[in-house]
Coordinates of C-alpha atoms in Angstrom, one line a residue:
M20 CA 29.2 20.3 -4.1
S21 CA 28.4 16.4 -6.0
D22 CA 25.4 15.3 -6.5
I23 CA 25.7 13.0 -3.3
E24 CA 26.2 15.6 -1.1
R25 CA 23.5 17.5 -2.5
L26 CA 20.7 15.2 -2.2
E27 CA 22.3 14.2 1.1
R28 CA 21.0 17.8 2.2
S29 CA 17.8 17.4 0.5
A30 CA 17.4 14.0 3.1
R31 CA 18.0 16.0 5.9
T32 CA 16.1 19.2 5.3
P33 CA 12.4 18.1 6.8
D34 CA 10.2 20.7 6.7
S35 CA 10.2 22.9 3.3
A36 CA 9.3 26.8 2.1
V37 CA 8.1 25.9 -0.5
T38 CA 5.6 22.9 0.4
P39 CA 5.0 22.9 4.3
N40 CA 4.7 20.0 6.1
A41 CA 1.1 21.3 6.8
E42 CA 1.1 22.5 3.5
F43 CA 1.6 19.4 2.3
D44 CA -0.4 17.8 4.2
A45 CA -4.2 19.9 4.0
W46 CA -2.7 19.5 0.0
F47 CA -2.8 15.9 0.7
A48 CA -5.9 15.1 2.4
E49 CA -7.4 17.3 -0.1
Q50 CA -7.1 15.3 -2.9
R51 CA -8.5 12.5 -0.9
R52 CA -11.2 14.2 -0.9
T53 CA -12.4 14.9 -3.5
N54 CA -11.1 12.7 -6.2
R55 CA -13.9 10.8 -6.5
Y56 CA -12.8 7.5 -8.3
A57 CA -14.8 3.5 -7.4
V58 CA -13.5 0.3 -7.3
E59 CA -16.0 -2.0 -8.5
R60 CA -15.1 -6.3 -8.8
I61 CA -17.3 -7.6 -12.3
P62 CA -17.8 -10.9 -13.9
F63 CA -14.9 -11.4 -16.0
S64 CA -17.6 -11.3 -18.5
Q65 CA -18.2 -7.5 -18.5
L66 CA -14.6 -7.4 -18.6
V67 CA -14.1 -4.4 -21.8
G68 CA -10.8 -5.2 -24.2
W69 CA -10.7 -8.6 -22.3
N70 CA -11.4 -11.9 -22.8
F71 CA -10.2 -15.7 -22.0
R72 CA -8.0 -17.1 -25.6
D73 CA -10.5 -19.9 -26.8
D74 CA -6.7 -22.8 -27.1
T75 CA -5.2 -21.8 -24.1
G76 CA -7.5 -20.1 -21.7
D77 CA -5.3 -17.3 -20.0
L78 CA -7.1 -13.4 -19.9
V79 CA -5.4 -10.7 -22.7
H80 CA -6.0 -7.4 -24.2
E81 CA -7.4 -7.8 -27.4
S82 CA -4.6 -4.8 -27.9
G83 CA -1.7 -7.1 -26.9
R84 CA -0.2 -4.6 -25.1
F85 CA -0.7 -3.5 -21.6
F86 CA -0.7 -7.3 -19.0
S87 CA -1.6 -10.9 -19.5
V88 CA -1.9 -13.0 -16.5
E89 CA -0.9 -16.5 -18.2
G90 CA 0.6 -20.1 -16.9
L91 CA 4.1 -20.7 -15.7
R92 CA 5.2 -24.2 -14.0
V93 CA 8.7 -23.4 -11.8
D94 CA 11.3 -25.8 -11.2
T95 CA 13.8 -25.3 -8.4
A96 CA 16.5 -27.5 -7.2
W97 CA 19.1 -26.1 -4.3
E98 CA 20.8 -27.5 -1.3
G99 CA 19.5 -30.1 -1.6
T100 CA 15.7 -30.3 -2.6
E101 CA 13.8 -29.6 -4.6
H102 CA 10.7 -28.7 -5.9
S103 CA 8.1 -28.3 -8.5
W104 CA 5.1 -26.1 -8.9
T105 CA 2.7 -24.5 -11.5
Q106 CA 0.4 -20.8 -11.1
P107 CA -0.6 -17.7 -12.7
I108 CA 0.8 -15.1 -13.4
I109 CA 1.1 -11.7 -14.6
N110 CA 3.1 -11.1 -17.4
Q111 CA 3.9 -7.3 -18.7
P112 CA 6.9 -7.2 -21.1
E113 CA 7.8 -3.9 -21.6
I114 CA 9.4 -1.7 -19.2
G115 CA 8.0 1.3 -17.2
I116 CA 9.1 4.7 -16.2
L117 CA 9.3 5.5 -12.2
G118 CA 10.5 8.8 -12.3
I119 CA 11.2 11.1 -9.4
L120 CA 12.0 14.8 -10.8
V121 CA 13.8 17.2 -8.5
K122 CA 15.0 21.2 -8.2
E123 CA 17.1 23.6 -6.0
F124 CA 15.3 25.7 -4.7
D125 CA 17.0 27.8 -1.8
G126 CA 19.8 26.1 -2.1
V127 CA 17.8 22.0 -1.1
L128 CA 16.3 19.3 -4.2
H129 CA 13.4 19.6 -4.3
C130 CA 11.4 16.2 -5.2
L131 CA 8.0 16.5 -8.0
M132 CA 5.5 13.7 -6.2
Q133 CA 2.0 13.7 -7.4
A134 CA -0.5 12.5 -5.7
K135 CA -2.6 9.5 -7.7
M136 CA -4.7 7.0 -7.3
E137 CA -4.2 4.1 -8.4
P138 CA -7.3 0.3 -8.5
G139 CA -6.0 -1.3 -6.5
N140 CA -4.8 1.4 -3.8
L141 CA -5.5 1.2 -0.5
D142 CA -6.9 4.6 1.2
T143 CA -6.8 5.4 -2.5
V144 CA -4.9 8.7 -3.7
Q145 CA -1.0 8.2 -3.4
L146 CA 2.6 9.8 -2.6
S147 CA 3.8 7.9 -6.3
P148 CA 6.7 9.7 -8.3
T149 CA 6.6 12.4 -10.8
V150 CA 6.3 10.1 -13.2
Q151 CA 4.4 6.5 -13.3
A152 CA 3.3 5.4 -17.1
T153 CA 3.8 1.6 -18.4
R154 CA 5.4 2.0 -22.3
S155 CA 1.2 0.7 -23.1
N156 CA 1.0 4.5 -21.1
Y157 CA 3.5 6.8 -22.7
T158 CA 2.9 5.1 -26.0
G159 CA -1.3 6.2 -26.0
V160 CA -2.6 2.2 -26.2
H161 CA -4.7 3.5 -23.3
R162 CA -6.2 5.7 -25.8
G163 CA -5.8 8.8 -22.8
A164 CA -4.0 12.0 -21.6
P165 CA -0.7 12.6 -21.7
V166 CA 1.4 11.0 -19.4
R167 CA 2.7 14.6 -17.7
Y168 CA 6.2 15.7 -17.5
L169 CA 7.4 12.9 -19.6
E170 CA 9.2 15.4 -21.6
Y171 CA 11.9 15.2 -18.9
F172 CA 12.1 11.1 -19.2
K173 CA 11.8 10.4 -22.7
P174 CA 14.7 11.7 -25.5
P175 CA 15.5 15.2 -25.4
R176 CA 14.8 15.2 -22.2
R177 CA 14.9 18.4 -20.4
G178 CA 17.4 17.4 -17.3
R179 CA 20.3 15.7 -16.5
V180 CA 20.1 12.1 -15.3
V181 CA 21.1 12.4 -11.7
H182 CA 20.2 8.5 -11.7
D183 CA 18.8 5.0 -14.7
S184 CA 18.3 2.1 -12.9
L185 CA 16.5 -1.2 -14.3
Q186 CA 14.9 -2.7 -11.0
S187 CA 12.4 -5.9 -10.9
E188 CA 9.0 -5.9 -9.4
Q189 CA 7.3 -8.7 -7.2
G190 CA 9.2 -12.1 -7.9
S191 CA 5.9 -13.3 -7.1
W192 CA 4.3 -12.2 -9.0
F193 CA 5.8 -10.9 -12.5
L194 CA 7.2 -12.4 -14.7
R195 CA 10.9 -11.6 -14.8
K196 CA 9.4 -7.3 -14.3
R197 CA 11.7 -4.3 -15.0
N198 CA 11.4 -0.9 -14.0
R199 CA 13.1 2.0 -15.8
N200 CA 14.3 3.8 -12.5
M201 CA 15.2 7.4 -12.6
V202 CA 16.0 10.7 -11.0
V203 CA 16.3 13.7 -13.6
E204 CA 16.7 16.9 -13.2
A205 CA 15.2 19.5 -14.5
I206 CA 16.9 22.5 -16.4
G207 CA 14.8 25.5 -17.1
D208 CA 11.8 26.5 -15.1
V209 CA 8.7 23.5 -14.6
P210 CA 5.0 23.7 -15.2
E211 CA 3.1 23.9 -12.3
H212 CA 0.1 21.3 -11.6
E213 CA -3.1 21.2 -8.8
D214 CA -2.0 17.4 -8.5
F215 CA 1.8 17.8 -7.7
R216 CA 3.7 19.5 -5.2
W217 CA 7.2 20.7 -4.4
L218 CA 8.9 18.2 -1.2
T219 CA 12.1 17.7 0.0
I220 CA 13.6 14.6 0.9
G221 CA 13.2 15.1 4.1
Q222 CA 10.2 15.2 3.8
I223 CA 8.7 12.6 2.0
H224 CA 12.0 10.9 4.8
R225 CA 8.9 12.6 7.3
L226 CA 6.0 10.5 5.2
L227 CA 7.3 7.1 5.2
M228 CA 6.6 6.6 8.2
R229 CA 2.8 6.9 7.8
D230 CA 0.8 4.4 6.7
N231 CA -0.9 3.5 3.1
V232 CA 1.3 7.6 1.9
V233 CA 4.1 7.0 -0.2
N234 CA 3.4 4.5 -3.3
M235 CA 5.3 1.3 -4.3
D236 CA 6.5 3.3 -7.3
A237 CA 8.1 6.7 -5.6
R238 CA 9.8 4.3 -2.9
T239 CA 11.8 2.5 -5.5
V240 CA 13.1 5.1 -6.9
L241 CA 14.4 6.5 -3.5
S242 CA 15.8 3.2 -2.1
T243 CA 17.9 4.3 -5.5
I244 CA 18.7 7.4 -4.4
P245 CA 23.0 7.4 -4.1
L246 CA 22.9 8.8 -0.4
L247 CA 26.0 9.2 2.5
A248 CA 27.1 6.2 4.4
H249 CA 30.0 6.0 6.3
E250 CA 31.0 2.7 7.3
P251 CA 35.2 1.8 8.4
R252 CA 34.1 -1.8 7.9
S253 CA 31.6 -4.9 6.4
Y254 CA 31.0 -8.4 7.0
H255 CA 31.7 -9.2 3.8
A256 CA 34.1 -7.2 1.4
D257 CA 32.1 -5.7 -1.2
E258 CA 33.8 -8.4 -3.8
E259 CA 34.1 -10.5 -1.4
L260 CA 29.6 -10.6 -1.3
L261 CA 29.1 -10.6 -5.1
S262 CA 31.6 -13.8 -4.7
L263 CA 29.2 -15.0 -2.5
L264 CA 25.9 -13.9 -3.8
T265 CA 27.2 -15.3 -7.5
E266 CA 28.2 -18.1 -6.4
I267 CA 25.0 -19.0 -5.0
R268 CA 22.7 -17.9 -8.2
S269 CA 26.0 -20.3 -10.1
V270 CA 24.7 -23.1 -8.1
R271 CA 20.2 -22.8 -7.6
E272 CA 18.4 -24.5 -10.4
L273 CA 15.3 -22.0 -11.5
R274 CA 13.7 -23.4 -14.7
Q275 CA 10.5 -21.7 -16.1
R276 CA 8.0 -22.2 -18.2
S277 CA 5.1 -20.7 -19.5
V278 CA 2.2 -23.1 -19.6
P279 CA -1.5 -22.7 -20.9
L280 CA -3.2 -20.7 -17.7
A281 CA -6.1 -23.3 -18.9
D282 CA -3.9 -25.8 -17.8
V283 CA -2.1 -23.7 -14.3
E284 CA -2.9 -27.0 -11.8
R285 CA -4.8 -26.4 -8.1
W286 CA -5.9 -23.6 -9.2
Y287 CA -10.3 -23.1 -9.7
R288 CA -11.7 -20.1 -12.3
K289 CA -15.2 -18.9 -12.1
D290 CA -16.9 -16.2 -13.7
D291 CA -15.4 -13.5 -10.9
E292 CA -12.7 -15.9 -9.6
I293 CA -8.8 -17.2 -10.2
G294 CA -8.0 -18.7 -6.9
H295 CA -6.5 -21.5 -5.7
E296 CA -8.3 -24.7 -4.0
D297 CA -7.0 -24.6 -0.8
G298 CA -7.0 -20.4 -0.4
R299 CA -3.6 -20.1 -0.7
H300 CA -1.8 -17.9 -2.3
F301 CA -3.2 -14.3 -4.1
T302 CA -6.8 -14.3 -6.8
I303 CA -7.0 -13.0 -9.5
V304 CA -10.2 -10.7 -9.4
A305 CA -12.4 -8.0 -12.1
A306 CA -12.7 -4.9 -11.8
A307 CA -15.0 -1.5 -13.3
V308 CA -12.5 1.6 -13.1
R309 CA -13.7 5.5 -12.5
A310 CA -11.5 7.9 -11.8
A311 CA -11.8 11.8 -12.0
N312 CA -7.9 12.5 -12.1
R313 CA -5.9 9.7 -14.7
E314 CA -5.8 9.4 -18.2
V315 CA -8.4 7.5 -18.5
A316 CA -11.6 8.6 -16.6
Q317 CA -12.9 5.0 -16.9
W318 CA -11.9 0.8 -17.5
T319 CA -12.1 -2.5 -16.5
Q320 CA -8.9 -4.6 -16.0
P321 CA -7.7 -7.8 -14.1
L322 CA -6.3 -7.3 -10.2
L323 CA -4.5 -9.9 -8.5
A324 CA -5.4 -9.9 -5.7
P325 CA -3.3 -11.6 -2.9
V326 CA -4.8 -13.5 1.0
E327 CA -3.2 -12.3 2.8
Q328 CA -1.6 -9.5 4.7
G329 CA 2.7 -9.9 3.0
L330 CA 5.7 -9.8 6.0
A331 CA 9.3 -7.8 4.7
A332 CA 11.3 -7.4 7.6
F333 CA 15.2 -7.7 8.4
V334 CA 16.8 -8.6 11.4
A335 CA 19.5 -5.4 12.3
R336 CA 22.8 -6.2 14.1
D337 CA 25.6 -4.0 14.6
I338 CA 28.9 -6.1 13.9
D339 CA 32.0 -4.8 15.1
G340 CA 30.6 -1.7 15.8
V341 CA 28.8 -1.0 12.0
R342 CA 24.8 -1.5 11.6
H343 CA 24.3 -4.5 8.5
L344 CA 21.2 -6.0 7.9
L345 CA 21.1 -9.9 7.7
A346 CA 19.8 -10.4 3.7
Q347 CA 17.5 -13.4 3.1
V348 CA 19.2 -14.7 -0.9
K349 CA 16.0 -14.8 -2.4
T350 CA 14.8 -16.8 -5.5
E351 CA 10.1 -16.2 -6.4
A352 CA 8.5 -17.4 -9.5
G353 CA 8.7 -14.8 -12.0
G354 CA 12.7 -13.7 -11.2
L355 CA 14.4 -12.4 -14.0
E356 CA 17.4 -14.1 -12.5
V357 CA 18.2 -17.0 -10.2
A358 CA 17.5 -14.6 -7.1
E359 CA 18.2 -12.0 -5.8
L360 CA 19.0 -10.4 -1.8
A361 CA 15.9 -9.9 -0.5
P362 CA 14.2 -8.8 3.2
T363 CA 15.2 -12.1 6.1
V364 CA 11.4 -12.8 6.5
Q365 CA 9.7 -12.1 3.2
C366 CA 5.8 -14.3 3.7
L367 CA 2.3 -14.9 4.5
P368 CA 2.5 -15.2 7.9
G369 CA -0.4 -16.1 8.3
H370 CA 0.3 -19.6 6.1
A371 CA 3.6 -19.8 6.7
R372 CA 2.7 -20.0 10.8
A373 CA 0.5 -22.9 9.0
L374 CA 3.2 -24.8 8.1
P375 CA 5.0 -27.7 9.9
K376 CA 8.2 -25.8 12.1
A377 CA 10.5 -26.9 9.9
Q378 CA 9.6 -25.4 6.6
R379 CA 8.6 -22.2 8.2
P380 CA 10.7 -19.4 7.5
R381 CA 13.7 -18.6 9.6
R382 CA 14.4 -16.2 11.8
L383 CA 9.7 -15.6 11.7
E384 CA 9.3 -15.5 15.3
S385 CA 12.8 -12.9 15.3
V386 CA 10.7 -10.4 13.5
L387 CA 7.2 -10.4 15.0
E388 CA 7.7 -11.6 18.7
P389 CA 7.8 -9.2 21.2
G390 CA 10.5 -7.6 22.7
A391 CA 12.7 -10.2 20.2
G392 CA 14.9 -7.0 19.8
R393 CA 14.6 -3.4 19.3
V394 CA 12.3 -2.2 16.4
L395 CA 14.2 0.3 14.3
Y396 CA 11.4 1.0 11.2
D397 CA 7.3 -0.9 11.7
S398 CA 4.5 0.4 9.1
V399 CA 1.9 -0.7 7.0
Q400 CA 2.6 0.6 2.9
S401 CA 1.5 -0.6 -0.4
E402 CA 1.7 -3.0 -2.8
E403 CA 1.7 -1.1 -6.2
G404 CA -2.2 -0.7 -7.8
G405 CA -1.4 -1.2 -11.0
R406 CA -1.8 -4.4 -11.2
F407 CA -3.0 -5.7 -7.6
H408 CA -5.2 -5.3 -5.5
H409 CA -5.6 -4.1 -1.8
A410 CA -1.6 -5.8 -1.7
D411 CA -0.2 -4.4 1.6
A412 CA 2.9 -5.6 3.4
R413 CA 4.3 -4.9 7.0
Y414 CA 7.3 -3.9 7.0
R415 CA 9.5 -4.1 9.8
V416 CA 13.7 -3.7 10.3
V417 CA 13.8 -5.6 14.4
E418 CA 17.4 -5.0 15.7
M419 CA 19.1 -7.5 17.5
G420 CA 21.7 -7.8 20.4
E421 CA 24.9 -9.0 20.8
D422 CA 23.3 -12.8 21.2
F423 CA 22.5 -12.7 17.8
P424 CA 24.4 -15.5 16.3
V425 CA 26.8 -13.6 13.8
E426 CA 27.0 -17.1 11.4
E427 CA 25.9 -17.1 8.0
E428 CA 22.9 -20.1 7.6
P429 CA 22.7 -21.3 4.1
G430 CA 21.5 -18.7 2.1
Y431 CA 21.6 -15.9 3.5
L432 CA 24.4 -13.1 3.5
W433 CA 25.8 -10.2 6.0
V434 CA 24.8 -6.3 4.1
T435 CA 25.1 -2.9 4.9
V436 CA 23.1 -0.4 4.4
R437 CA 26.1 1.1 1.8
Q438 CA 26.3 -1.9 -0.3
L439 CA 23.3 -1.9 -0.8
S440 CA 21.8 1.7 -1.8
S441 CA 26.0 1.2 -3.6
L442 CA 25.2 -2.2 -5.2
L443 CA 21.6 -0.2 -6.7
R444 CA 23.3 1.4 -9.2
H445 CA 22.4 -2.2 -11.5
P446 CA 19.3 -4.4 -11.6
N447 CA 18.2 -7.3 -11.0
Y448 CA 20.6 -7.3 -7.0
V449 CA 18.7 -6.4 -4.6
N450 CA 14.8 -7.2 -4.6
I451 CA 11.4 -4.6 -4.6
Q452 CA 10.5 -5.7 -0.7
A453 CA 14.2 -5.0 0.0
R454 CA 14.2 -1.9 -2.0
T455 CA 11.1 -0.1 0.2
L456 CA 12.5 -1.1 3.9
L457 CA 15.9 0.7 3.0
A458 CA 13.6 3.6 2.1
G459 CA 11.8 2.9 5.0
L460 CA 15.3 2.5 7.4
R461 CA 16.3 6.5 6.4
G462 CA 13.7 7.6 6.5
S463 CA 13.2 6.7 10.4
E464 CA 17.2 7.4 11.0
G465 CA 16.1 10.9 8.9
A466 CA 13.7 11.7 11.3
K467 CA 15.5 10.0 14.7
A468 CA 18.6 12.8 13.8
H469 CA 15.9 15.8 13.1
D470 CA 14.7 14.9 16.9
T471 CA 17.4 14.6 18.0
R472 CA 18.4 17.5 16.1
R473 CA 15.7 19.3 17.5
A474 CA 16.2 18.3 21.5

């Protein structure tokens, strides 16, 4: 049996004797109840090991590692329109590891998932990959306990690589940030730990139907897992799709230039906050953290806090009997490439609705208006809690009827689920919001298939 067939069998297994759903629910609730933690807003002056550089105003760590908050100047041009602005951005040039360890039990692959607290998490503890670590973490810069199960993901690794790719993170908040997304099959026995449980992919899909349970890092790795897809045809052949995306990238312009944080225009700095003068976008704050189940028990750090809940939504439509998703070719300030495939709508909806109608994101009302289409997936999910404070977004997939136009507007492409999955074998084609929606849609379809079988 091929790896894809084995992964597909795991996705079709919604419960398991290894960790039954009822047992998991009780364990996870206990993890949230008993793992003591505290996150407190503090003035920047109380940060330990962090300071604003005298020459640039950049917020940096004394080790020169972890990450920094810097200024960025962005110049873009496409479709006859030019935009320029400056903003703060998180610069974390090191590549971390996001890894899920898998092992077969009773003929079904299971994923070793961790209940992990992050300082910016909503609902405290969330379900994370087996390993979720920056290079600074796993090389011991934080002087904390070793990262558990790292030996399965670093050479000479104690496992067989099933999937391995570099994928981008939030391009509006990170500068050219990527992480290594890995799935590794364990060789030999795997030691147990009270903060980890084995779950099938189908069980994790079930949890994606709940708000703020499966964290962002787990979702991105899950989205890269290749699963079977039966699509007799697609609106664009694969090579045509790549050519169209490449053409858009080649004619758009994205110029990025680092500038001192002190020189970023229309942003203020107070004792405990960096923010936009109009109250838009996000703020940078400082936090003191205490956590019982982390490699380091207490620390301080900056966090990026969005000013409102985000929205990421795909419009779906059947074309010749095959479900397609309308992907936006989106350029973001800190992107490594000029553009990636993104959800149809990706924005802060309050800010977007306040814009003049001509400047609002296309199809915004299509994915928000009640009755505009059939909702295939709808949940609220947190973004990465290690750098972002209470950052979440409403993730939706809304299926439209035959009256929704098939003709593509400039900067939009119809893609199938299989095509998105195929592109995730390679870096920087599909952005992180689209990857969350891909994982959520798979979960929704798996749950519906299970309900149908039970009926």
